[in-house]
PDB file of N, CA and C in Angstrom:
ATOM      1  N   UNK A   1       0.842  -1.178   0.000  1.00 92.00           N
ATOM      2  CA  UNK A   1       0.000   0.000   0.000  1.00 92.00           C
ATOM      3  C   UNK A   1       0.886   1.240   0.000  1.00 92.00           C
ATOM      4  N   UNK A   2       0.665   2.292  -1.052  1.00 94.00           N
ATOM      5  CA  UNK A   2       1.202   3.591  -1.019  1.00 94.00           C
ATOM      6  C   UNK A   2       0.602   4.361   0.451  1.00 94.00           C
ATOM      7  N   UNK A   3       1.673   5.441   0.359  1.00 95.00           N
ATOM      8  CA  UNK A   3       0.694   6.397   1.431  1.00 95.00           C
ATOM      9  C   UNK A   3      -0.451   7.182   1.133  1.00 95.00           C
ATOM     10  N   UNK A   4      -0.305   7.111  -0.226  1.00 95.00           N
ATOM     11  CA  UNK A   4      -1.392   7.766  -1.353  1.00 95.00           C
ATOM     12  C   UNK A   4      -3.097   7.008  -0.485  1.00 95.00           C
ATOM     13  N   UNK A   5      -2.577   5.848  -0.957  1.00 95.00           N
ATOM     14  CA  UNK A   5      -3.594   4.709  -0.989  1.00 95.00           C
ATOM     15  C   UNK A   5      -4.248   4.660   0.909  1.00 95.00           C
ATOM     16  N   UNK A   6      -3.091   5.058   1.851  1.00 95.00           N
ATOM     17  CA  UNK A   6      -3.268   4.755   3.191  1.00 95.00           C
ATOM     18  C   UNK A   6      -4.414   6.301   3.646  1.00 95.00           C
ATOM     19  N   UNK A   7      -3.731   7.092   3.248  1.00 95.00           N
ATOM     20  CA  UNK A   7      -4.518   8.883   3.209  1.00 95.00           C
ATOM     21  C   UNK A   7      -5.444   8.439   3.010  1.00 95.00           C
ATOM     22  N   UNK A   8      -6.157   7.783   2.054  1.00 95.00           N
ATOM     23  CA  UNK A   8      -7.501   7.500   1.486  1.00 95.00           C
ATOM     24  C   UNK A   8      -8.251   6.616   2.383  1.00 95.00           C
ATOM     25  N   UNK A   9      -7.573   5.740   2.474  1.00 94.00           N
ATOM     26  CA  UNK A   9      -8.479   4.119   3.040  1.00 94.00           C
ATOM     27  C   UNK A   9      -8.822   4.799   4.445  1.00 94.00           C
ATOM     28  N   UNK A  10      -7.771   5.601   5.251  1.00 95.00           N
ATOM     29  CA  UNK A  10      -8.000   5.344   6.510  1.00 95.00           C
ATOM     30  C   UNK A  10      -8.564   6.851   6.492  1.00 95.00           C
ATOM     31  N   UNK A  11      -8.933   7.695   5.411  1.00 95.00           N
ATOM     32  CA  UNK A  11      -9.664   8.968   5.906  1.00 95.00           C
ATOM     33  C   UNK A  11      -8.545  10.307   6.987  1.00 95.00           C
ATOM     34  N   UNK A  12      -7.217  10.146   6.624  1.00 97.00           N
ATOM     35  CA  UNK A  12      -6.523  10.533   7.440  1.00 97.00           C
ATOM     36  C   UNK A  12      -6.495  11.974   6.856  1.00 97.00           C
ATOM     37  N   UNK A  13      -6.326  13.140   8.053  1.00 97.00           N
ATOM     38  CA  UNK A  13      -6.204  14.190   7.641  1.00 97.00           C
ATOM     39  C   UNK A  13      -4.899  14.669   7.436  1.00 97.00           C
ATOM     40  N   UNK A  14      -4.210  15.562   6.136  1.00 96.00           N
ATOM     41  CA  UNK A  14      -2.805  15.466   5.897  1.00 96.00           C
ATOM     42  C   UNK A  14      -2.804  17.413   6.358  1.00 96.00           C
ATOM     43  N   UNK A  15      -1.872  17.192   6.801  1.00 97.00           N
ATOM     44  CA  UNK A  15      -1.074  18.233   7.509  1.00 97.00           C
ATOM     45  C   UNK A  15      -0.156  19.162   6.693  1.00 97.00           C
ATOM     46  N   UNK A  16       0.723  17.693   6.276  1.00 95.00           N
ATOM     47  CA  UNK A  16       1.431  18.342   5.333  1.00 95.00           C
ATOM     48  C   UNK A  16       1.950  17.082   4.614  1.00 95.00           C
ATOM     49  N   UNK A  17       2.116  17.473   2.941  1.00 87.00           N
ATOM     50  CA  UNK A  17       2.706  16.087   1.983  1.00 87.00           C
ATOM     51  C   UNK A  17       3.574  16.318   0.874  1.00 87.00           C
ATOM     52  N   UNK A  18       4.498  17.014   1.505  1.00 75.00           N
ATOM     53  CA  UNK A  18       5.208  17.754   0.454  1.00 75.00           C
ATOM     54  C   UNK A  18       6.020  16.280   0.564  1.00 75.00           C
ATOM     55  N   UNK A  19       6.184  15.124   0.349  1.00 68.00           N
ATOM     56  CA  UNK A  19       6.556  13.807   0.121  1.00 68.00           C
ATOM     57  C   UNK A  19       5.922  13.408  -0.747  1.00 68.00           C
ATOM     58  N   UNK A  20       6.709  12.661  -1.538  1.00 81.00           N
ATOM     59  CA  UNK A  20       6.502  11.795  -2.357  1.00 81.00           C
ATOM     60  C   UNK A  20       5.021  10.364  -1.693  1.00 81.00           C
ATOM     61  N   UNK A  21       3.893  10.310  -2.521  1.00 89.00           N
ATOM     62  CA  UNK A  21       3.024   9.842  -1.457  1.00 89.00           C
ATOM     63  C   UNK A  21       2.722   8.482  -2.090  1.00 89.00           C
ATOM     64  N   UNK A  22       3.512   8.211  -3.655  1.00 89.00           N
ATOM     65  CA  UNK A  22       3.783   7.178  -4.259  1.00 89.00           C
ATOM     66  C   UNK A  22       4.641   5.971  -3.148  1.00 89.00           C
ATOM     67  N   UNK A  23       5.105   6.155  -1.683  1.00 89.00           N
ATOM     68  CA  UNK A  23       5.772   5.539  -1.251  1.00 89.00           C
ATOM     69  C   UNK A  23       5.245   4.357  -1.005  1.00 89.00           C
ATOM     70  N   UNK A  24       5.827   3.098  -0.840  1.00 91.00           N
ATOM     71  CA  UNK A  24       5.395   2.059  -0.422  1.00 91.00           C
ATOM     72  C   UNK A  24       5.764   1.726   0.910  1.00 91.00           C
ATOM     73  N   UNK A  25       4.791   1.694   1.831  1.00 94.00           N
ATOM     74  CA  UNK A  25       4.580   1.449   3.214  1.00 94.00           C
ATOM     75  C   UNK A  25       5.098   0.252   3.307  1.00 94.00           C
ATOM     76  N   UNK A  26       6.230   0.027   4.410  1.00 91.00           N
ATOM     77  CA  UNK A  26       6.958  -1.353   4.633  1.00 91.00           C
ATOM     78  C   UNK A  26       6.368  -1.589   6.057  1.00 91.00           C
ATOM     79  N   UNK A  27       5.993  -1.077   6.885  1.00 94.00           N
ATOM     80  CA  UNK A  27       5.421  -1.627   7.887  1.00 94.00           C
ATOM     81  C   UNK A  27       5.264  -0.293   9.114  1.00 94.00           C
ATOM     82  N   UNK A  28       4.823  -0.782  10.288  1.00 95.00           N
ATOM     83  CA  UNK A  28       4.863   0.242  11.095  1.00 95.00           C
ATOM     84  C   UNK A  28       5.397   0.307  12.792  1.00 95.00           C
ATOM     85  N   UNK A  29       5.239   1.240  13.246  1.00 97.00           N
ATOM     86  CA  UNK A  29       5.850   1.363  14.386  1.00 97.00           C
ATOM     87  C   UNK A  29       5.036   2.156  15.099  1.00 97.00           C
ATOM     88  N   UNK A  30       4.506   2.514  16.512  1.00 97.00           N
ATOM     89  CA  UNK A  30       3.841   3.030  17.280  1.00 97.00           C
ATOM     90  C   UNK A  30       5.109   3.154  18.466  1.00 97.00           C
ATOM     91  N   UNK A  31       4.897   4.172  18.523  1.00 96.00           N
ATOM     92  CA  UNK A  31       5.636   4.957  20.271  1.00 96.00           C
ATOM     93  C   UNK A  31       5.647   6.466  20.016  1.00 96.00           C
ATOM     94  N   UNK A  32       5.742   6.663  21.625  1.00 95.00           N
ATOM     95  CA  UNK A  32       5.895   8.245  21.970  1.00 95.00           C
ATOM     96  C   UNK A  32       7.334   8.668  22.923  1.00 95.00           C
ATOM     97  N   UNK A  33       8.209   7.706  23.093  1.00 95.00           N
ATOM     98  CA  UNK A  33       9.245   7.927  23.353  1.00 95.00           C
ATOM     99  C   UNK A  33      10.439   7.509  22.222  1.00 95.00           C
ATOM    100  N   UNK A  34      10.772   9.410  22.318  1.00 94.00           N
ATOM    101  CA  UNK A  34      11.550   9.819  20.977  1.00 94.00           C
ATOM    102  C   UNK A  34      13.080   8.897  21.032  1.00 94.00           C
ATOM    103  N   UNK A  35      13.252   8.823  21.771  1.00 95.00           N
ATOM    104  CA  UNK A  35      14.465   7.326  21.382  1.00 95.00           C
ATOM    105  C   UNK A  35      14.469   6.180  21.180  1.00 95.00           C
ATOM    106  N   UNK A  36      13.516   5.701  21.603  1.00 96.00           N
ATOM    107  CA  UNK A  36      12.629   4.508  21.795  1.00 96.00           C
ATOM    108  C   UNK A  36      12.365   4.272  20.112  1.00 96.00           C
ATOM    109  N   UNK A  37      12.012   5.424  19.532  1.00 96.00           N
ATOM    110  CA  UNK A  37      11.187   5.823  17.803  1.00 96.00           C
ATOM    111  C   UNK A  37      12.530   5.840  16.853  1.00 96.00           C
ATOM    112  N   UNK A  38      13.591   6.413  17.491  1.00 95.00           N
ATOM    113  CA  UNK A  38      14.744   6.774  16.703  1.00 95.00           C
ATOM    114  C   UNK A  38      15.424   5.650  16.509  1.00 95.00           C
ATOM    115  N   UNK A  39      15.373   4.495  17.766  1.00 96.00           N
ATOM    116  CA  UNK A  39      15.873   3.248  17.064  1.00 96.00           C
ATOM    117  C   UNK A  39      15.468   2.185  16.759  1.00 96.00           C
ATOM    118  N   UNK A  40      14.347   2.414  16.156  1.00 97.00           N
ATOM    119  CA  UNK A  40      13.572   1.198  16.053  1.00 97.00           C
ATOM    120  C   UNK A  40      12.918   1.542  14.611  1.00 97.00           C
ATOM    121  N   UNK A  41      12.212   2.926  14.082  1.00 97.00           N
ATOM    122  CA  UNK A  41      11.928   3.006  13.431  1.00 97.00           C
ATOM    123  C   UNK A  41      12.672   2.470  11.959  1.00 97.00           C
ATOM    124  N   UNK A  42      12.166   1.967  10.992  1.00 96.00           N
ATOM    125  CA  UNK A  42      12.785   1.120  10.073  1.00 96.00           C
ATOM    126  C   UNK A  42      12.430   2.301   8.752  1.00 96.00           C
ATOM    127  N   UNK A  43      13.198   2.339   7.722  1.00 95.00           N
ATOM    128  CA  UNK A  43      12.890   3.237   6.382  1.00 95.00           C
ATOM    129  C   UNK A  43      11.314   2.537   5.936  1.00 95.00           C
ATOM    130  N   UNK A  44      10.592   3.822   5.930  1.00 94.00           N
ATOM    131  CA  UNK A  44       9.735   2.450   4.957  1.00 94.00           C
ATOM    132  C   UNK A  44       8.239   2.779   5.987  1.00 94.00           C
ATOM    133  N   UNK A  45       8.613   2.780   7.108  1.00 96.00           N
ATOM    134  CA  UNK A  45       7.767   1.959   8.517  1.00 96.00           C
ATOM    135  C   UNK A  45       6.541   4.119   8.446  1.00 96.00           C
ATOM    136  N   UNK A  46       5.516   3.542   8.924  1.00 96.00           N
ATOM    137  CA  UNK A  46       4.736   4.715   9.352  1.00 96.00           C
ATOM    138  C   UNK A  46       4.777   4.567  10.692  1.00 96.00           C
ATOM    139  N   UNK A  47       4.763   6.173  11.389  1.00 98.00           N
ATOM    140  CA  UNK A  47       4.936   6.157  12.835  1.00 98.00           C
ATOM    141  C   UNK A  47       4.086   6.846  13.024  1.00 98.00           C
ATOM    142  N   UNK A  48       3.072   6.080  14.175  1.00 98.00           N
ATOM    143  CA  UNK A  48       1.890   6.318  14.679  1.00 98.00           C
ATOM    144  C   UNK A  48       2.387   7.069  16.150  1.00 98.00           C
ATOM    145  N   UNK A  49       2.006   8.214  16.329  1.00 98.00           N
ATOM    146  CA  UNK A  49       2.284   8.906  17.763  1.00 98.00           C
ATOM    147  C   UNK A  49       1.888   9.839  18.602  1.00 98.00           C
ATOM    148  N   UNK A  50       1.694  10.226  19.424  1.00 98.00           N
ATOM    149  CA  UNK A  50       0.778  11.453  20.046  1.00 98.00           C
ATOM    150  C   UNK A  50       1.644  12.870  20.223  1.00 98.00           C
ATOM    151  N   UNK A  51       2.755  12.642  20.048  1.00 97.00           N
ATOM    152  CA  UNK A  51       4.002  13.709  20.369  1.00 97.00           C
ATOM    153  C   UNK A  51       3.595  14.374  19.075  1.00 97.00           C
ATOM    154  N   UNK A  52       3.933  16.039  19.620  1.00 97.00           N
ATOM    155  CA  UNK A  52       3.489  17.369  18.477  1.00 97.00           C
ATOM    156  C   UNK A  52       4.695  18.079  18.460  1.00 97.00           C
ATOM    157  N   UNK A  53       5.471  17.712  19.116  1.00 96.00           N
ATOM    158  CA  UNK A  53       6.780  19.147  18.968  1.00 96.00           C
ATOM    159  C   UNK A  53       7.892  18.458  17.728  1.00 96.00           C
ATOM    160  N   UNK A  54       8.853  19.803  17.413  1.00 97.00           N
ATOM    161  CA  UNK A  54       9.382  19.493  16.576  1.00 97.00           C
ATOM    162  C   UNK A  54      10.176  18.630  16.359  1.00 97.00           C
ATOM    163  N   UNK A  55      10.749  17.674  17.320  1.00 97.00           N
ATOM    164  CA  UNK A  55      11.422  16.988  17.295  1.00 97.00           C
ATOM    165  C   UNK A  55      11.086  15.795  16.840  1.00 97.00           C
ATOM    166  N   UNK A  56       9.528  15.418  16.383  1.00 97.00           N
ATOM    167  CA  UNK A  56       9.409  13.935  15.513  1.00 97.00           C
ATOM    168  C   UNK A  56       9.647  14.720  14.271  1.00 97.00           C
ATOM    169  N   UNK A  57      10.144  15.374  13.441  1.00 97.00           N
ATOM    170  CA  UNK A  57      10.113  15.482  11.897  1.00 97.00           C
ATOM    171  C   UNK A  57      11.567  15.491  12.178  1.00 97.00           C
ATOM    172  N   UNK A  58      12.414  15.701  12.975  1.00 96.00           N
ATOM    173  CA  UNK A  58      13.823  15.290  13.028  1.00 96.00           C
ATOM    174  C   UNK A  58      14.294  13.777  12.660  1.00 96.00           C
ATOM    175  N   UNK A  59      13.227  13.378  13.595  1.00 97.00           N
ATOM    176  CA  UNK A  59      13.642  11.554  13.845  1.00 97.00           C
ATOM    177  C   UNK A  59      12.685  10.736  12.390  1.00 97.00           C
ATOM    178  N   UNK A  60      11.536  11.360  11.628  1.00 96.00           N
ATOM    179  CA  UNK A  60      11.617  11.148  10.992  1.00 96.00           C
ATOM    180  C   UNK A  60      12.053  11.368   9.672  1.00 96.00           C
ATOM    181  N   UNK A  61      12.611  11.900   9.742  1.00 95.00           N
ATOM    182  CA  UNK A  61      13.561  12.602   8.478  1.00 95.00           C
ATOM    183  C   UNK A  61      14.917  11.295   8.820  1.00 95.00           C
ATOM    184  N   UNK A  62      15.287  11.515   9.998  1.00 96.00           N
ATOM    185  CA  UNK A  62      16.945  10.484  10.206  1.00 96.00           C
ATOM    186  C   UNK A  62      16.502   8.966  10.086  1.00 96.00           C
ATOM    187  N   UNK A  63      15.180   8.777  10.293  1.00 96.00           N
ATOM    188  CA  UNK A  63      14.782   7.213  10.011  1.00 96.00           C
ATOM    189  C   UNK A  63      13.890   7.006   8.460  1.00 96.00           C
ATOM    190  N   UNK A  64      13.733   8.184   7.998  1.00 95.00           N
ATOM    191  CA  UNK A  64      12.808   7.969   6.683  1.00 95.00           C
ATOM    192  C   UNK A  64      11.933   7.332   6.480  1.00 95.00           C
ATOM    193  N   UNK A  65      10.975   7.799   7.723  1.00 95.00           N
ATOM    194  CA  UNK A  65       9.997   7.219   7.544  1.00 95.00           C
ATOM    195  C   UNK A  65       8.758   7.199   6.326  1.00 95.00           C
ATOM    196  N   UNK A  66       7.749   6.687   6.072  1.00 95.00           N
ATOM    197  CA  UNK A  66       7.057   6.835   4.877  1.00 95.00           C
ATOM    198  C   UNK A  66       6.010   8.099   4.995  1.00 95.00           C
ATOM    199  N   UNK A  67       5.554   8.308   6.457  1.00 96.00           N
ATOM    200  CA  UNK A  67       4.452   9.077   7.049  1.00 96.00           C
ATOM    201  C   UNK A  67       4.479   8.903   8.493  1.00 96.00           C
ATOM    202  N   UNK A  68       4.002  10.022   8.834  1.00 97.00           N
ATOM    203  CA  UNK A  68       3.978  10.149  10.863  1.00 97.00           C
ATOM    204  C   UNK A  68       2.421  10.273  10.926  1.00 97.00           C
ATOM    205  N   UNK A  69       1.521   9.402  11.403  1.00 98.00           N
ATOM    206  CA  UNK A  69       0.287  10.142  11.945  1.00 98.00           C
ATOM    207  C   UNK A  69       0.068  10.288  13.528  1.00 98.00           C
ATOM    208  N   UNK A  70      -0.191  11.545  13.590  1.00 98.00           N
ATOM    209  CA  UNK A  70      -0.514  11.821  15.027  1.00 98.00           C
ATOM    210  C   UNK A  70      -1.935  11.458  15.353  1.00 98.00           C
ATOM    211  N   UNK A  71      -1.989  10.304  16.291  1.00 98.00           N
ATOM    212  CA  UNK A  71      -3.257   9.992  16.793  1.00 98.00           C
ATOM    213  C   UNK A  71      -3.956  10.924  17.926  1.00 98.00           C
ATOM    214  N   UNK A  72      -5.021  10.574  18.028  1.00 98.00           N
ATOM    215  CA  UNK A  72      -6.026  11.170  19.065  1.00 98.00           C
ATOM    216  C   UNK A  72      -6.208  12.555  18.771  1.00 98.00           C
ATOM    217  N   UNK A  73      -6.166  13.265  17.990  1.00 97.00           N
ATOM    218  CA  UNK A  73      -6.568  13.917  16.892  1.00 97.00           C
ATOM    219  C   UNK A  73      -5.960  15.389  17.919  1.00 97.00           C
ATOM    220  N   UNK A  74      -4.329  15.150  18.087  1.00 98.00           N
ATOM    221  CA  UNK A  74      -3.452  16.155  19.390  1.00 98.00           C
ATOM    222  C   UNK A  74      -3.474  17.561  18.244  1.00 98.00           C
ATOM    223  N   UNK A  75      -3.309  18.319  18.760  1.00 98.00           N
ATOM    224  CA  UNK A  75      -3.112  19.781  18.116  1.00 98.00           C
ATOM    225  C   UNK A  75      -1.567  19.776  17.866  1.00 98.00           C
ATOM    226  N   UNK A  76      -1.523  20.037  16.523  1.00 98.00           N
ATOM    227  CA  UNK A  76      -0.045  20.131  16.273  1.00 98.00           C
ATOM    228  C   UNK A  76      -0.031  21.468  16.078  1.00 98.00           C
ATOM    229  N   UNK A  77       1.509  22.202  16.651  1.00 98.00           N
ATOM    230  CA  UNK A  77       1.557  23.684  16.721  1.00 98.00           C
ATOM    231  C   UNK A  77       1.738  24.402  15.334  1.00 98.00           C
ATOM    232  N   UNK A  78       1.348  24.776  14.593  1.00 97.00           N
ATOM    233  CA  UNK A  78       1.986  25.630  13.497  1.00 97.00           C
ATOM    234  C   UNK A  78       2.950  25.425  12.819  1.00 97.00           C
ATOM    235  N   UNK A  79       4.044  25.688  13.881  1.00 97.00           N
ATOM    236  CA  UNK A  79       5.214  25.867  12.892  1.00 97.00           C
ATOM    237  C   UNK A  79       5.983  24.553  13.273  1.00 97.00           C
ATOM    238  N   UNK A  80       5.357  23.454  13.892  1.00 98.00           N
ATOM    239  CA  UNK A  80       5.465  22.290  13.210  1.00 98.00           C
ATOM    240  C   UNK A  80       5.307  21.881  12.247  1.00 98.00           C
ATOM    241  N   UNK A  81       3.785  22.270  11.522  1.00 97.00           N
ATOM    242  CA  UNK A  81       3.270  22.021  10.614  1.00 97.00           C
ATOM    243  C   UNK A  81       4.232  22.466   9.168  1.00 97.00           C
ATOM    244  N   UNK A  82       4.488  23.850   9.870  1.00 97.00           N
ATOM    245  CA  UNK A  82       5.422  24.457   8.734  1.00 97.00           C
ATOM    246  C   UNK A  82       6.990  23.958   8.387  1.00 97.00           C
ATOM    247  N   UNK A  83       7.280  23.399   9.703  1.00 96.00           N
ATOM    248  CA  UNK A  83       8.756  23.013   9.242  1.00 96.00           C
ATOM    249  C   UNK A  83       8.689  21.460   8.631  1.00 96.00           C
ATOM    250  N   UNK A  84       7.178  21.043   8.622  1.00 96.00           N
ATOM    251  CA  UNK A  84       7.049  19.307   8.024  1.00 96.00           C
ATOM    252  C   UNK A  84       7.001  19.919   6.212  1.00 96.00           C
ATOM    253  N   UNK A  85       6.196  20.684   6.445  1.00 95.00           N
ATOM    254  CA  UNK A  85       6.113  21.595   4.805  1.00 95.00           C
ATOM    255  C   UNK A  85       7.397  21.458   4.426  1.00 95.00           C
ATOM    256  N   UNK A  86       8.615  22.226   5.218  1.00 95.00           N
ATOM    257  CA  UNK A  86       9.734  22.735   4.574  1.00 95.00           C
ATOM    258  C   UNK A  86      10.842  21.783   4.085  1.00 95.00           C
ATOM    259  N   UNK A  87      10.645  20.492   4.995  1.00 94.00           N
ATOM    260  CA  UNK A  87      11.188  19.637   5.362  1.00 94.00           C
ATOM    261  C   UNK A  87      10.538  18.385   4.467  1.00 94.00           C
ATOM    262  N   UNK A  88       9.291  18.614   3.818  1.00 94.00           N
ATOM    263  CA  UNK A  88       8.273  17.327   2.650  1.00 94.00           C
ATOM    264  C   UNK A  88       8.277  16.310   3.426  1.00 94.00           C
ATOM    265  N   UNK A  89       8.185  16.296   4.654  1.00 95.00           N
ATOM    266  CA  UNK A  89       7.704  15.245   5.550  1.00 95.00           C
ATOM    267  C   UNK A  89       6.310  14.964   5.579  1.00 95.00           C
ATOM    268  N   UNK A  90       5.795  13.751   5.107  1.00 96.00           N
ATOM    269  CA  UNK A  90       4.470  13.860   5.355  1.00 96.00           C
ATOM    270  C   UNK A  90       3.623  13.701   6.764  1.00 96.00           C
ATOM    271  N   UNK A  91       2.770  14.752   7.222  1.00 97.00           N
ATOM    272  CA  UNK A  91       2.492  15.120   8.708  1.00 97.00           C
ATOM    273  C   UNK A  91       1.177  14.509   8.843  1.00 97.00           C
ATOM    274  N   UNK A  92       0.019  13.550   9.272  1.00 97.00           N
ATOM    275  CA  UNK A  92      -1.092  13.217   9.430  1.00 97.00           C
ATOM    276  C   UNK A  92      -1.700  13.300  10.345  1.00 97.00           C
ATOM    277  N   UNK A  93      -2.957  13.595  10.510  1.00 98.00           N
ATOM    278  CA  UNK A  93      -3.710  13.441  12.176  1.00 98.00           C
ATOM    279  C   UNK A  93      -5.145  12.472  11.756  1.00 98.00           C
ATOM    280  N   UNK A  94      -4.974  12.047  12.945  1.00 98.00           N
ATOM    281  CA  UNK A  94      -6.401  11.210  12.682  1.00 98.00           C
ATOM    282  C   UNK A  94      -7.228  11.710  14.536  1.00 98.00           C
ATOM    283  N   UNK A  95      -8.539  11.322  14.647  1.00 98.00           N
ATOM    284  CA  UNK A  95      -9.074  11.515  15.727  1.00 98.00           C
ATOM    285  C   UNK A  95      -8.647  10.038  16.736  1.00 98.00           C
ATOM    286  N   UNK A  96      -8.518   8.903  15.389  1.00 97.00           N
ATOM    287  CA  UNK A  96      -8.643   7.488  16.600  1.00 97.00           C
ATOM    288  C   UNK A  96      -7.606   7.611  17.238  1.00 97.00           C
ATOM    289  N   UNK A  97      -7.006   6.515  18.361  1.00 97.00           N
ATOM    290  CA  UNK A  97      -6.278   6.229  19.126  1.00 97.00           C
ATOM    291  C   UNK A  97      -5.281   5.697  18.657  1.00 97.00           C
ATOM    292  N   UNK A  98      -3.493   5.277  18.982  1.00 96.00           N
ATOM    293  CA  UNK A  98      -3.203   4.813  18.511  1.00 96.00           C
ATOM    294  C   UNK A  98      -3.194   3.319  18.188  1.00 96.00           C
ATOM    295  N   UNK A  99      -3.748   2.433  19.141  1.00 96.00           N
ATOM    296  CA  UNK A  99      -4.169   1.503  18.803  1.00 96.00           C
ATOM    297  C   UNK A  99      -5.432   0.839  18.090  1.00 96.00           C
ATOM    298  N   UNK A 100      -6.262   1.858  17.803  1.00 96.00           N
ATOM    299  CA  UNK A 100      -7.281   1.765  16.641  1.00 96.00           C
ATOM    300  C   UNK A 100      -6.340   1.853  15.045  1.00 96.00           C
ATOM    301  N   UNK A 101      -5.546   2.790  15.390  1.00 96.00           N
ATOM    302  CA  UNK A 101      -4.699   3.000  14.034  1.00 96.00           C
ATOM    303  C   UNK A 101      -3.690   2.192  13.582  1.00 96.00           C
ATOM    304  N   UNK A 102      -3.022   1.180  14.748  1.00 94.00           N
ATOM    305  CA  UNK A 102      -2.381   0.040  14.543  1.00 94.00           C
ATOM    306  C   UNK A 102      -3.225  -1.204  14.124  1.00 94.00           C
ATOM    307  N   UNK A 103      -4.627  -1.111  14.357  1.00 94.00           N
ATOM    308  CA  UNK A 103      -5.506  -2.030  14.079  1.00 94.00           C
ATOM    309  C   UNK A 103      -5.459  -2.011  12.905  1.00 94.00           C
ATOM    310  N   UNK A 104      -6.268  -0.983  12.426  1.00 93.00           N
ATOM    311  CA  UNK A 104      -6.302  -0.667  11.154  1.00 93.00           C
ATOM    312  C   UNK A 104      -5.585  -0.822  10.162  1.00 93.00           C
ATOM    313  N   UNK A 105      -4.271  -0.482  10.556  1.00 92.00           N
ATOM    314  CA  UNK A 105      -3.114  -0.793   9.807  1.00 92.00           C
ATOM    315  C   UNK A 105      -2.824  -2.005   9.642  1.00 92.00           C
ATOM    316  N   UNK A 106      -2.622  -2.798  10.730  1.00 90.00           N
ATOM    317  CA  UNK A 106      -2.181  -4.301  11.153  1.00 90.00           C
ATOM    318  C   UNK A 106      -3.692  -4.642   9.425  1.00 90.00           C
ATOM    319  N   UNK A 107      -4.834  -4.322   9.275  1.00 86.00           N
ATOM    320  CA  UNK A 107      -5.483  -4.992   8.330  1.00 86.00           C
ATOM    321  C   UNK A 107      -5.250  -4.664   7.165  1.00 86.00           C
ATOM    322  N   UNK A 108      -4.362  -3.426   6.556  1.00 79.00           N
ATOM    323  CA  UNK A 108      -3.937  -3.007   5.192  1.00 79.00           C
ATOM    324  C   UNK A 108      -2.723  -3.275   4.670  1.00 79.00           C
ATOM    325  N   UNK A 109      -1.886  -3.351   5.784  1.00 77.00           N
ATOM    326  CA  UNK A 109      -0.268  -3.543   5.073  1.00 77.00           C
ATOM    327  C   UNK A 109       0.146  -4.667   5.051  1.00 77.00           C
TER     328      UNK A 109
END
């Protein structure tokens, strides 16, 4: 499944997609502890997380990830938003939880 294809299926709201959205999703990862994310996350992998500050478009940029969605539908600040823009990180929010969104996932990829 592209992320093209994941935006769609799962109704996710995009933030920002200045990424390539042709990517092919290799699998995923869920956490909110940013080291915990930094070494585990795999190229490829979508990271499901509740953290809003700038420091997940760091870790996903250094792990390349395919897409970040922020669950529980957290307020991301602005110029987060703006440095995922600047940065073509693709930024997502959804309202579910993250384990509704690992569900979900666990049934598409």
């Amino acid at each position: 499944m592209t992320v093209h294809e994941l935006i769609q299926n799962m109704n996710l709201e995009v933030l920002s997609c200045g990424a390539d959205t042709s990517v092919m999703i290799e699998g995923c990862f869920s956490g909110d502890l940013l080291s915990l994310a930094m070494s585990n996350i795999e190229a490829g992998n979508v990271w499901v997380t509740v953290q809003t500050n700038v420091n997940i478009l760091g870790i996903a940029a250094l792990t390349e990830t395919s897409c970040v969605i922020v669950a529980n539908g957290m307020n991301v600040p602005d110029p987060v938003v703006q440095k995922a823009i600047e940065e073509k990180i693709c930024l997502l929010r959804t309202p579910h939880s993250a384990y509704e969104v690992c569900c979900m996932l666990g049934e598409r990829i």
